[in-house]
Coordinates of C-alpha atoms (C1' of nucleotides) in Angstrom, one line a residue:
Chain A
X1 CA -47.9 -62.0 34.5
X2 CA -48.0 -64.0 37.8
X3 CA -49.6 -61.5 39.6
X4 CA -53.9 -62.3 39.8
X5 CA -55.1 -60.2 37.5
X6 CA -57.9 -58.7 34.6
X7 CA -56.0 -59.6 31.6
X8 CA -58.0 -57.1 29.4
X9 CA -55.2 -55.9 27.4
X10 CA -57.2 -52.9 26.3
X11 CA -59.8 -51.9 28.7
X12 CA -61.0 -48.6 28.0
X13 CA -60.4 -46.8 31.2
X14 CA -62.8 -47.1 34.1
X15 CA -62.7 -49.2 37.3
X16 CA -61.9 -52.8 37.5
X17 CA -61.1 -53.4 41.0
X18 CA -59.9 -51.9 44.3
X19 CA -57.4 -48.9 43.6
X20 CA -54.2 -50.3 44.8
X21 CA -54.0 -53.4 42.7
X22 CA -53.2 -51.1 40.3
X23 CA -49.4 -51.3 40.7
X24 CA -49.8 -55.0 39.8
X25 CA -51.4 -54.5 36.6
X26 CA -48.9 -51.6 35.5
X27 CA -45.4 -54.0 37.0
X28 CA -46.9 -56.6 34.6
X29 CA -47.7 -54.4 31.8
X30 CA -44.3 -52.7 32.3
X31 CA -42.1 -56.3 32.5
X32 CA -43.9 -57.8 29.4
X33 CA -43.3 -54.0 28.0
X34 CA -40.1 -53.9 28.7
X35 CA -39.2 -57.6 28.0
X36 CA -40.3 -57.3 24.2
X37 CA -38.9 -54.0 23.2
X38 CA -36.0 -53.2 25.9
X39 CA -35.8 -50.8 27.9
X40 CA -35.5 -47.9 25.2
X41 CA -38.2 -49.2 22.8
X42 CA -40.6 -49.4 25.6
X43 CA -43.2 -46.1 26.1
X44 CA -45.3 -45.4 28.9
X45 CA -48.4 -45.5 26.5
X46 CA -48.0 -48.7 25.4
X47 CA -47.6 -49.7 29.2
X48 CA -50.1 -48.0 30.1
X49 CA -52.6 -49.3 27.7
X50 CA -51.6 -52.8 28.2
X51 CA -52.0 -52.5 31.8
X52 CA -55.6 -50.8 31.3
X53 CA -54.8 -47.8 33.0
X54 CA -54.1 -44.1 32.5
X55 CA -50.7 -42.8 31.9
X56 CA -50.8 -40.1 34.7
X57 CA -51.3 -43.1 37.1
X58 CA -47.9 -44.6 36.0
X59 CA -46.5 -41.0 36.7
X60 CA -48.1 -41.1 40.4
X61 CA -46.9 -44.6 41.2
X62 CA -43.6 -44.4 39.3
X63 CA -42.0 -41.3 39.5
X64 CA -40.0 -41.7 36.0
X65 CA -39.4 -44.5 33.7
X66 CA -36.2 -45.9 35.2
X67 CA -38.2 -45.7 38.7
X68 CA -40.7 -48.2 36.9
X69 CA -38.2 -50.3 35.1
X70 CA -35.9 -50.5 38.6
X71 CA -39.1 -51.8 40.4
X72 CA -40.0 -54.3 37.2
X73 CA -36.7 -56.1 38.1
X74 CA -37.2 -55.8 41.6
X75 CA -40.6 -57.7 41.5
X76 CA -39.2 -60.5 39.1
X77 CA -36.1 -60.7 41.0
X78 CA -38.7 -61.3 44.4
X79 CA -40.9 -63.6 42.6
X80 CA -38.3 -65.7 41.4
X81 CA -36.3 -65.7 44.4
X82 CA -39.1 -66.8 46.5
X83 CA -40.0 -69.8 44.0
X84 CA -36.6 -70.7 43.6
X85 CA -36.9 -71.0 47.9
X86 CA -39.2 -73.0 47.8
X87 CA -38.1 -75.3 44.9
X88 CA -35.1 -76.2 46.3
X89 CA -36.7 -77.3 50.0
X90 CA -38.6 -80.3 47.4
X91 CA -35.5 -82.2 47.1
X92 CA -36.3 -85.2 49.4
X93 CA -33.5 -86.4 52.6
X94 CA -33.8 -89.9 52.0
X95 CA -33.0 -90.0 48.5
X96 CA -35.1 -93.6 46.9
X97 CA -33.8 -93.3 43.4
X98 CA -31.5 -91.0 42.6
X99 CA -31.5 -90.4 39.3
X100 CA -35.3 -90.1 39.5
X101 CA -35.3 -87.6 41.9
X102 CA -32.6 -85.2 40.1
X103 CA -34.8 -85.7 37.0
X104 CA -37.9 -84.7 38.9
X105 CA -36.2 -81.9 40.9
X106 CA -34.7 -80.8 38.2
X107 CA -38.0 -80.3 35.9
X108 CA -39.4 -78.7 38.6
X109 CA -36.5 -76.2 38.7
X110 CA -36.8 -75.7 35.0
X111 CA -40.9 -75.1 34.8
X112 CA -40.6 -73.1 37.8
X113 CA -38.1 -70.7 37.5
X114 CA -35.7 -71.1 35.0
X115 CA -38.4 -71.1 31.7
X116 CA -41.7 -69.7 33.5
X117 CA -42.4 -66.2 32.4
X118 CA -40.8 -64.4 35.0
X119 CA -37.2 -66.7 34.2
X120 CA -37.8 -65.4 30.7
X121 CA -38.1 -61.7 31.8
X122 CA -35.1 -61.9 34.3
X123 CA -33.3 -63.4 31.7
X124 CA -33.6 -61.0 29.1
X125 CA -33.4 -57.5 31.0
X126 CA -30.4 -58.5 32.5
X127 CA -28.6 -59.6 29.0
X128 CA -30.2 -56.0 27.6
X129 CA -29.7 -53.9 30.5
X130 CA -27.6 -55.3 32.8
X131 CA -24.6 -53.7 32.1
X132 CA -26.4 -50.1 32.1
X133 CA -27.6 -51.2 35.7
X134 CA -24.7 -52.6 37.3
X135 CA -26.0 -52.8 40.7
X136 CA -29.3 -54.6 39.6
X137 CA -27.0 -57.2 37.8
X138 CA -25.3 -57.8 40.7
X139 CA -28.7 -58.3 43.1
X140 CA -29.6 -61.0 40.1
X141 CA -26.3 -62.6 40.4
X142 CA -26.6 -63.0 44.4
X143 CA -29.9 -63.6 44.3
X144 CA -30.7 -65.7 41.5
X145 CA -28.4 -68.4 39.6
X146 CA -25.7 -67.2 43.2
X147 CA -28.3 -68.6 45.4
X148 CA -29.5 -71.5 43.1
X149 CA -25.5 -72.2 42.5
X150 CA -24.6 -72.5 46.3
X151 CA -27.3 -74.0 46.8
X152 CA -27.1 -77.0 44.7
X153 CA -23.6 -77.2 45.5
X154 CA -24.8 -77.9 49.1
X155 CA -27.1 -80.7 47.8
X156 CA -24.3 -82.0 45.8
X157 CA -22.1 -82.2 49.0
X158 CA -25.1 -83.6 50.9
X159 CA -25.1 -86.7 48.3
X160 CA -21.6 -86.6 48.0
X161 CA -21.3 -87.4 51.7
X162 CA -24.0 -90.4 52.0
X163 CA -21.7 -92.0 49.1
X164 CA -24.5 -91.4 46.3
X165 CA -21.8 -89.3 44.2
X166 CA -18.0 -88.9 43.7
X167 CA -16.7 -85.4 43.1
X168 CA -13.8 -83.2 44.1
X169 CA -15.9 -79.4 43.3
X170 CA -19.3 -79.3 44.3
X171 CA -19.5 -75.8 42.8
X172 CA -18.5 -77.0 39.9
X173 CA -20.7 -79.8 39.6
X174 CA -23.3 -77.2 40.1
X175 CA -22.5 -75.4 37.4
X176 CA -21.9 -78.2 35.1
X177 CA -25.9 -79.8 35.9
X178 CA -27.5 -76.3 35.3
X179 CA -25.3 -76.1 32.0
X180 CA -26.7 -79.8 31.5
X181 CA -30.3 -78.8 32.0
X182 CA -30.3 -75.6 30.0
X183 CA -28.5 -77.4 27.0
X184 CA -31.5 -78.9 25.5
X185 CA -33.7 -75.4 26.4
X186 CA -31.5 -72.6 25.8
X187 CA -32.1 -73.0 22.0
X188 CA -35.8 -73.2 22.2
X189 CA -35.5 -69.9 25.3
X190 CA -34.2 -67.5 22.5
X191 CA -36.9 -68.4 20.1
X192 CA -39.1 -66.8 23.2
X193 CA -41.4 -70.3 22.9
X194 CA -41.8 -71.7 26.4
X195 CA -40.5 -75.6 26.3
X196 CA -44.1 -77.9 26.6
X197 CA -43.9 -80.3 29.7
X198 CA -42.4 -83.5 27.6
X199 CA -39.5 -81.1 26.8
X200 CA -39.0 -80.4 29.7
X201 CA -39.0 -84.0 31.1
X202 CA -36.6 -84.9 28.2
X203 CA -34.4 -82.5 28.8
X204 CA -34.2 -83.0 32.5
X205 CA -33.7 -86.8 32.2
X206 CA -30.9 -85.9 29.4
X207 CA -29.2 -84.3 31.7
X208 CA -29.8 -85.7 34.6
X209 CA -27.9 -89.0 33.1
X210 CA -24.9 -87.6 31.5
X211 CA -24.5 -85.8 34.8
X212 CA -24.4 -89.3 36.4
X213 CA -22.4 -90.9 34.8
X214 CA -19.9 -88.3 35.5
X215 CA -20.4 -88.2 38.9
X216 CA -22.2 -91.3 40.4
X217 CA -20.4 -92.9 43.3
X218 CA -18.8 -96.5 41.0
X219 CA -20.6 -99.3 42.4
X220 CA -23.1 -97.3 43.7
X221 CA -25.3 -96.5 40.4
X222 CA -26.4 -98.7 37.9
X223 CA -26.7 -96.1 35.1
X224 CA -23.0 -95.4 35.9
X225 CA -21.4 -97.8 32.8
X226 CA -21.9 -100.0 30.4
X227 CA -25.8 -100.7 30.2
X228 CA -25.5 -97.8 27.1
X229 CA -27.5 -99.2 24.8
X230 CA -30.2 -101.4 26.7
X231 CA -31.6 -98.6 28.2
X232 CA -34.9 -98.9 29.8
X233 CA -36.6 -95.7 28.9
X234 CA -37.2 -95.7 25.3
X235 CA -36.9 -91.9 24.7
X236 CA -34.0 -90.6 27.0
X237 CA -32.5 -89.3 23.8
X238 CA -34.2 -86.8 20.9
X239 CA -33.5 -83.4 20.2
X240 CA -35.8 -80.9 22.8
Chain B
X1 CA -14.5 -54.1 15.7
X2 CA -12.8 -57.1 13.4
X3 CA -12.1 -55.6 10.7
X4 CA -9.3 -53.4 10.0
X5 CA -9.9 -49.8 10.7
X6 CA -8.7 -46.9 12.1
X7 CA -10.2 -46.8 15.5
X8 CA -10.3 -43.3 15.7
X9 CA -14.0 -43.1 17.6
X10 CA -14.1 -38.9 17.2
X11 CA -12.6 -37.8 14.1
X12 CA -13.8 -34.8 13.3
X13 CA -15.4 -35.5 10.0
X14 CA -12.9 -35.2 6.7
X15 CA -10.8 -37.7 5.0
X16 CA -8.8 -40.8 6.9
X17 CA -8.5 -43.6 3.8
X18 CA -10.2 -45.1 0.9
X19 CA -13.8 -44.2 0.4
X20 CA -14.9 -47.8 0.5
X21 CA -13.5 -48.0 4.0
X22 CA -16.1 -46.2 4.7
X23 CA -18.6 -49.1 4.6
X24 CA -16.6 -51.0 7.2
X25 CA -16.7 -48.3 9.5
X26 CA -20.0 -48.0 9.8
X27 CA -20.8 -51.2 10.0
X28 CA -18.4 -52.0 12.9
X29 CA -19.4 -49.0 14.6
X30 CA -23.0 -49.9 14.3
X31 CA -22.8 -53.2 15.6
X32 CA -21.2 -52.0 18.4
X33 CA -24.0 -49.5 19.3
X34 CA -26.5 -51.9 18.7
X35 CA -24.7 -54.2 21.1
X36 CA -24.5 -51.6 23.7
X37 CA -28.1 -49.9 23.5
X38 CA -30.6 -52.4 21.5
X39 CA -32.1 -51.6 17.8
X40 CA -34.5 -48.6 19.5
X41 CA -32.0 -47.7 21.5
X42 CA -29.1 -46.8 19.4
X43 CA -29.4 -43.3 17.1
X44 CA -28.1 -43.0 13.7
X45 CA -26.3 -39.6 14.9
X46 CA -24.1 -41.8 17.3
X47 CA -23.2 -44.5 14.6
X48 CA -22.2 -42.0 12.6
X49 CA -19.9 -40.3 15.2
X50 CA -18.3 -43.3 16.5
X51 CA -17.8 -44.3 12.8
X52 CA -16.0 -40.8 12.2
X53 CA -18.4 -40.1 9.4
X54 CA -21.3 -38.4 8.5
X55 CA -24.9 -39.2 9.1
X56 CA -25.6 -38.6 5.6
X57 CA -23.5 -41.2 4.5
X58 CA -24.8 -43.9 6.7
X59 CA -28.3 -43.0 4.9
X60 CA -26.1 -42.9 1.6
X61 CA -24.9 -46.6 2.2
X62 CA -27.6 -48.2 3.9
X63 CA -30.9 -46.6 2.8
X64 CA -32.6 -46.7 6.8
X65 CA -31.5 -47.8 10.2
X66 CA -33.5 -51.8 9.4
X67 CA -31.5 -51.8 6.7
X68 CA -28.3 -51.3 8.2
X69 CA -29.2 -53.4 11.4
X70 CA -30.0 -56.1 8.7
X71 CA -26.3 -55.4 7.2
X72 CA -24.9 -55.8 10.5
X73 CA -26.2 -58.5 11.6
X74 CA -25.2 -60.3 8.4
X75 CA -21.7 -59.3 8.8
X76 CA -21.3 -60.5 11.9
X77 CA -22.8 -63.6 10.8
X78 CA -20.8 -64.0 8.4
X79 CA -17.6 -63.4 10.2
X80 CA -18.3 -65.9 13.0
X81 CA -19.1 -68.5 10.2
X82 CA -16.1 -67.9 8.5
X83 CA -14.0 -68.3 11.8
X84 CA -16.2 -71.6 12.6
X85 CA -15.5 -73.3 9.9
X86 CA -11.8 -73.3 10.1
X87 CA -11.7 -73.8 13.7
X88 CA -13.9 -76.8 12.7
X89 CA -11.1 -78.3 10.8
X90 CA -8.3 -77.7 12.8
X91 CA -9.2 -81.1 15.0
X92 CA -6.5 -83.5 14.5
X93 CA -7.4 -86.2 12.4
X94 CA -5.5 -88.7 14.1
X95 CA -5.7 -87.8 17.8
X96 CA -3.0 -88.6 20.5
X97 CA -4.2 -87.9 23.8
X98 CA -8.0 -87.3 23.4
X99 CA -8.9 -84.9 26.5
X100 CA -5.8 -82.9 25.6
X101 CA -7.2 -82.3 22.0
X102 CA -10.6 -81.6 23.0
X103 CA -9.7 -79.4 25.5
X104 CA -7.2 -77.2 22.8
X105 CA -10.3 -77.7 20.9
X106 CA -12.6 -76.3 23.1
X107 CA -10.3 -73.2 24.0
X108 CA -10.1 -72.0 20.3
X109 CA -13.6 -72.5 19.9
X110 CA -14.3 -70.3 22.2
X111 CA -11.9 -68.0 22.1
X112 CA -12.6 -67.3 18.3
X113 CA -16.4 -67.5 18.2
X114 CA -18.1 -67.8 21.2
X115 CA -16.4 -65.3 23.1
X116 CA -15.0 -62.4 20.9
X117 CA -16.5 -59.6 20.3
X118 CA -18.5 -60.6 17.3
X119 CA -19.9 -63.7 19.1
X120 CA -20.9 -61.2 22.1
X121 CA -22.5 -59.0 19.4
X122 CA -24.5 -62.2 18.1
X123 CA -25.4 -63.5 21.2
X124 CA -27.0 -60.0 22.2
X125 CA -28.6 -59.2 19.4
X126 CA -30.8 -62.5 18.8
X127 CA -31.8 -62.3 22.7
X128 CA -32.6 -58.5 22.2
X129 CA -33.8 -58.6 18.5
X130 CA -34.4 -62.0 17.3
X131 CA -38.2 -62.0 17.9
X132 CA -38.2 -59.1 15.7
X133 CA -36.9 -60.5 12.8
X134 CA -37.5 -64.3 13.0
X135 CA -35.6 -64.3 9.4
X136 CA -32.8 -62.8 11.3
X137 CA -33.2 -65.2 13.9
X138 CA -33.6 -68.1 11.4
X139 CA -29.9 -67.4 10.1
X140 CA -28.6 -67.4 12.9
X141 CA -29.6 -70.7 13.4
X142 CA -28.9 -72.5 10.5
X143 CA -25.6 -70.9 10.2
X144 CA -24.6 -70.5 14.0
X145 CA -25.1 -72.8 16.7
X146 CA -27.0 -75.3 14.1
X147 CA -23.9 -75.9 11.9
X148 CA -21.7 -76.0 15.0
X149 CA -23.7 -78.4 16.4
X150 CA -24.1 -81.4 13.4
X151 CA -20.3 -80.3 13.1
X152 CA -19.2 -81.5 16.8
X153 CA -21.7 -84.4 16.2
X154 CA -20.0 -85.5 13.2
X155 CA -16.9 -85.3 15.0
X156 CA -18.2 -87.7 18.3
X157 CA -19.7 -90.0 15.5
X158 CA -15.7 -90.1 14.1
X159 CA -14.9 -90.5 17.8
X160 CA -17.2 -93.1 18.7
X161 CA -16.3 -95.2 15.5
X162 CA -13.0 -95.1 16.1
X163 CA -13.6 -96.1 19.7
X164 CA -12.8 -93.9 21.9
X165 CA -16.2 -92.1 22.6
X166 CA -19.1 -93.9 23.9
X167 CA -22.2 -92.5 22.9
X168 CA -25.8 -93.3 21.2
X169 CA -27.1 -90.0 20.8
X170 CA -24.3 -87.8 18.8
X171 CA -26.1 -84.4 18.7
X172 CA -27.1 -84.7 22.3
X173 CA -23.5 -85.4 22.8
X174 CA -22.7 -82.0 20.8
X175 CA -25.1 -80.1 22.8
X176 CA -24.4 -81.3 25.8
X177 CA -19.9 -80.8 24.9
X178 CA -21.2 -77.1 24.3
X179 CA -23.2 -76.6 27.3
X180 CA -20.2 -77.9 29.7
X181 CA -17.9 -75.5 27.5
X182 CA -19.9 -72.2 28.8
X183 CA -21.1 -73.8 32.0
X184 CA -18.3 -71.4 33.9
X185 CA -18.3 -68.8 30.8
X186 CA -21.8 -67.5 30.8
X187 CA -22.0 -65.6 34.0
X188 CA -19.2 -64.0 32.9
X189 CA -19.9 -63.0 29.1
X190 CA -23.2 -61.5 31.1
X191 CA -21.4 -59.4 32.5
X192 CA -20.1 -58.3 29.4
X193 CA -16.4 -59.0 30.4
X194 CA -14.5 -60.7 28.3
X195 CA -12.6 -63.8 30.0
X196 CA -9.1 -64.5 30.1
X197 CA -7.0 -66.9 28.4
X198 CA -6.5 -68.8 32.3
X199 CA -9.8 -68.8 32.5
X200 CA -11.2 -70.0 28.9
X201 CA -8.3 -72.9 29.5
X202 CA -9.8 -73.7 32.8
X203 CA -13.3 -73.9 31.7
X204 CA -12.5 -75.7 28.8
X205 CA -10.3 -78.0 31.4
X206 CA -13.0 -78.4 33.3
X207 CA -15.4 -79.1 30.7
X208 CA -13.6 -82.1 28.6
X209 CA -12.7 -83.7 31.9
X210 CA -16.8 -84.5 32.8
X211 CA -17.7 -85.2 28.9
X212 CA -14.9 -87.8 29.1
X213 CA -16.5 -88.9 32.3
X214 CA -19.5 -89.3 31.1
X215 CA -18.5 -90.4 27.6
X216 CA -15.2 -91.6 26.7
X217 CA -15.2 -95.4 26.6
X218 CA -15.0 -97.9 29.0
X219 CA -11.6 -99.5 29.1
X220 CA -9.9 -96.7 26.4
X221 CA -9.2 -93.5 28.9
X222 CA -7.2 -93.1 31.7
X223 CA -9.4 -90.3 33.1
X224 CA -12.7 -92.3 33.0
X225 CA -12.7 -93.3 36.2
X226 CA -12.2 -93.6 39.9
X227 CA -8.9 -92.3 40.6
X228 CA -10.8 -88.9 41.6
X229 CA -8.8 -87.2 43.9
X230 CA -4.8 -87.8 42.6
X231 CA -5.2 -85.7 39.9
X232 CA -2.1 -85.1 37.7
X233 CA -3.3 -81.3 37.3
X234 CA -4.1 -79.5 40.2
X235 CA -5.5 -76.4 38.5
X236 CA -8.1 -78.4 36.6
X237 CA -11.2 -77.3 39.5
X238 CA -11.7 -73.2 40.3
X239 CA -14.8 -71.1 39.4
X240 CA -13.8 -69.7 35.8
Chain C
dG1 C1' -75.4 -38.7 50.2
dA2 C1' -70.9 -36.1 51.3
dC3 C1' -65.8 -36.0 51.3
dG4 C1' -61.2 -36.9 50.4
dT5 C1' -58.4 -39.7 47.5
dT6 C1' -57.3 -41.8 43.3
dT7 C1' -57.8 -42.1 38.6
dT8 C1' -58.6 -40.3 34.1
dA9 C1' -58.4 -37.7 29.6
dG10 C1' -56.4 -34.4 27.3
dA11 C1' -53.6 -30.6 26.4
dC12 C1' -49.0 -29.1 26.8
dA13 C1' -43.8 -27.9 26.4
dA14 C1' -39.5 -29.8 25.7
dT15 C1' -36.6 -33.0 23.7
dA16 C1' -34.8 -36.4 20.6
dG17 C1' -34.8 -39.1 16.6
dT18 C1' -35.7 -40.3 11.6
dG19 C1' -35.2 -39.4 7.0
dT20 C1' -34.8 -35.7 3.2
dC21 C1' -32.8 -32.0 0.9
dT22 C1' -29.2 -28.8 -0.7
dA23 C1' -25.1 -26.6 -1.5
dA24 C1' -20.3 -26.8 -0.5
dT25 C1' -16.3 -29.5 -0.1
dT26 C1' -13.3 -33.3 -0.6
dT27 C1' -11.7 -37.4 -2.9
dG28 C1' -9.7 -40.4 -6.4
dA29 C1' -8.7 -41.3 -11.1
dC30 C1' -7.4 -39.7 -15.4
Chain D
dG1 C1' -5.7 -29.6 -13.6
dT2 C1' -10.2 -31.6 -14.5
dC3 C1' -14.2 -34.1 -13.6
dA4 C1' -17.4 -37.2 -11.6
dA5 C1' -18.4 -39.4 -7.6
dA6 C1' -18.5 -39.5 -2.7
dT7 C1' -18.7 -37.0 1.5
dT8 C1' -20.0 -33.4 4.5
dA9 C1' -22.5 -29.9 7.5
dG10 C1' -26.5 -28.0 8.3
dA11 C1' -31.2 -27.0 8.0
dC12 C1' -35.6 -29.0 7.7
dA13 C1' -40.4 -31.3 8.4
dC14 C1' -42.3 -34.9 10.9
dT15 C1' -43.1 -38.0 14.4
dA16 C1' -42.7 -40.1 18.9
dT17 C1' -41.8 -39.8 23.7
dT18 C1' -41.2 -38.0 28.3
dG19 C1' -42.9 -35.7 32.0
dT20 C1' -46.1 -31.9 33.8
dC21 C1' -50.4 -29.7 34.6
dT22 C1' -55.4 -29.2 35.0
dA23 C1' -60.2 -30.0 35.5
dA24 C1' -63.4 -33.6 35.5
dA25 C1' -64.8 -38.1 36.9
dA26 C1' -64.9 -42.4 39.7
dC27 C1' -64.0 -44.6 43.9
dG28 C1' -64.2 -46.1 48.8
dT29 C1' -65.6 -44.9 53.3
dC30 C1' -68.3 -43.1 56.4

DNA sequence: GACGTTTTAGACAATAGTGTCTAATTTGAC
DNA sequence: GTCAAATTAGACACTATTGTCTAAAACGTC
């Protein structure tokens, strides 16, 4: 899916390009596979036609079909770990406007890892599979909303600190703004449609402003009281 | 799972009660295997012996296995709508302290429909099958979530009118009470645990104390603002 | 152009699941 | 007790899938 690829869902066999980018095409035939029928729905043909490769080669790469589906998550899990990495180093030190910042920050979370393909995927095998697998549910949960949960509660504390916000549970208040972000999305995630990029802006800015006024430092915020109704973005509100 | 039944997973075949029981074992047992291994997953042969009955009579009843996932999916539906509804009503109509109510609200919401069984059944079935059967999925909608949430809204519009909400978008407002609700629920129900009573309190706690932060009116709550860190509760923080 | 590796198509056995059919048995109602 | 309806076990044909095997073809490298 992420992976630089031939698309051609159906190519009728021969050469395409060097031998050994072969495992990419079959991990991203096998994760869209596996993501759209579960794991007992899925067949090795229909894999292995939508990768645009013979079924034997599956068998040489992949010894069996939980081998394959083992791996799938593995790759997902790295991709997403490593974009979730780099994500969360964009948060600027010297905060200029904090509520613009979350908002941004935010979005990018969301269109990078949370509702890109690979989020979708993660998400979905886990809920399907993860408690057949217990110990690939537990590398998720370390790895993926673990990490992005201690690590926003470090952000949190960071701002907490320089007086930009007032809490008492950073962990919570982690929590709470990924709960904030996904509540305009998660409806619209089910459906399997991807949010488009206003969506995702409205959702992040949603959030993003309940969350301060629950948390912004009193006098530090302007968005923090009152202004309620004069507000100076037109469509803050509106269903995602 | 609901329903009353014997729960007698491996009788050996003959005669346990009414004929028309019959029905209600089946579909109980089915959901449950559909839960637990997806639509391709699950075999008729295992419905049938978790339901203590033949295989012929599950074909008898429900004519193939889309028709039964169809039935099962409708009961379920139908159950958790049922449940909704009077949890709906049982907010006081004249409320005395308002983050007390929400919060009992909140707990038997969940408790009853969003994390039973029969909501875990939902909730895994529409991620696992709802592409499949966008009608299905459609349901769900309308009748799930979609009701729940112009019901909440109607009830922060009553809040608001009366004064002691502050809002201007009510169903962002619902979605958003929701979100906060399974903010430190989620993790768990994907794990397929069900939580506690302590913990559904303290997520609920947790979750009606930042909507009144961000939401309950200026000068009207006690909890809206700054006095942070003397908290009359101590357990109110804690991962759920 | 030759060579070793990888890939491929296709056949193959083994297994599992769906849905049908039948004859025997049980059940509930009268 | 009788009778009709429901239920049962078991066999059955059919299809799909997994995983193996083999001989032929394509590939990359030299």
């Amino acid at each position: 899916m992420t992976n630089p690829k031939e698309a051609a869902p159906k190519a009728t066999g021969h050469t395409q390009r060097g031998q050994c980018s072969k495992r990419l095409s079959i991990l991203d035939a096998a994760a869209e596979v596996f993501c759209r029928e579960g794991f007992a729905g899925a067949s090795i043909d229909e894999i292995a036609v939508e990768a645009g490769v013979s079924r034997q080669t599956i068998y040489n790469h992949y010894r069996e079909k939980e081998t394959l589906f083992t791996a799938v998550v593995e790759d997902v899990m790295n991709r997403t770990n490593a974009s979730l990495f780099s994500i969360l180093a964009t948060f600027p030190g010297t905060p200029g406007n904090l509520e613009d910042d979350l908002t941004a920050f935010a979005v990018r979370l969301t269109k990078n890892c949370l509702c890109n393909q690979d989020g979708k995927i993660l998400r979905k095998l886990v809920q399907s599979e993860g408690e057949r697998y217990p110990q690939l549910f537990e590398g998720w949960r370390k790895h993926g909303p673990g990490r992005i949960g201690t690590a926003l509660a470090a952000l949190f504390a960071r701002l907490s600190h320089g007086g930009a916000l007032q809490m008492d549970d950073f962990d919570l208040a982690a929590r709470q703004f990924l709960a904030l972000v996904n509540a305009d999305l998660q409806m619209l995630m089910l459906f399997g449609e991807s949010p488009t990029a206003e969506q995702l802006d409205n959702a992040a800015r949603n959030a993003v402003h309940t969350f301060l006024r629950a948390y912004s430092a009193p006098a530090a915020n302007p968005a923090t009281r009152l202004p309620m109704r004069a507000d100076s973005d037109p469509r803050r509100t509106g269903q995602a």
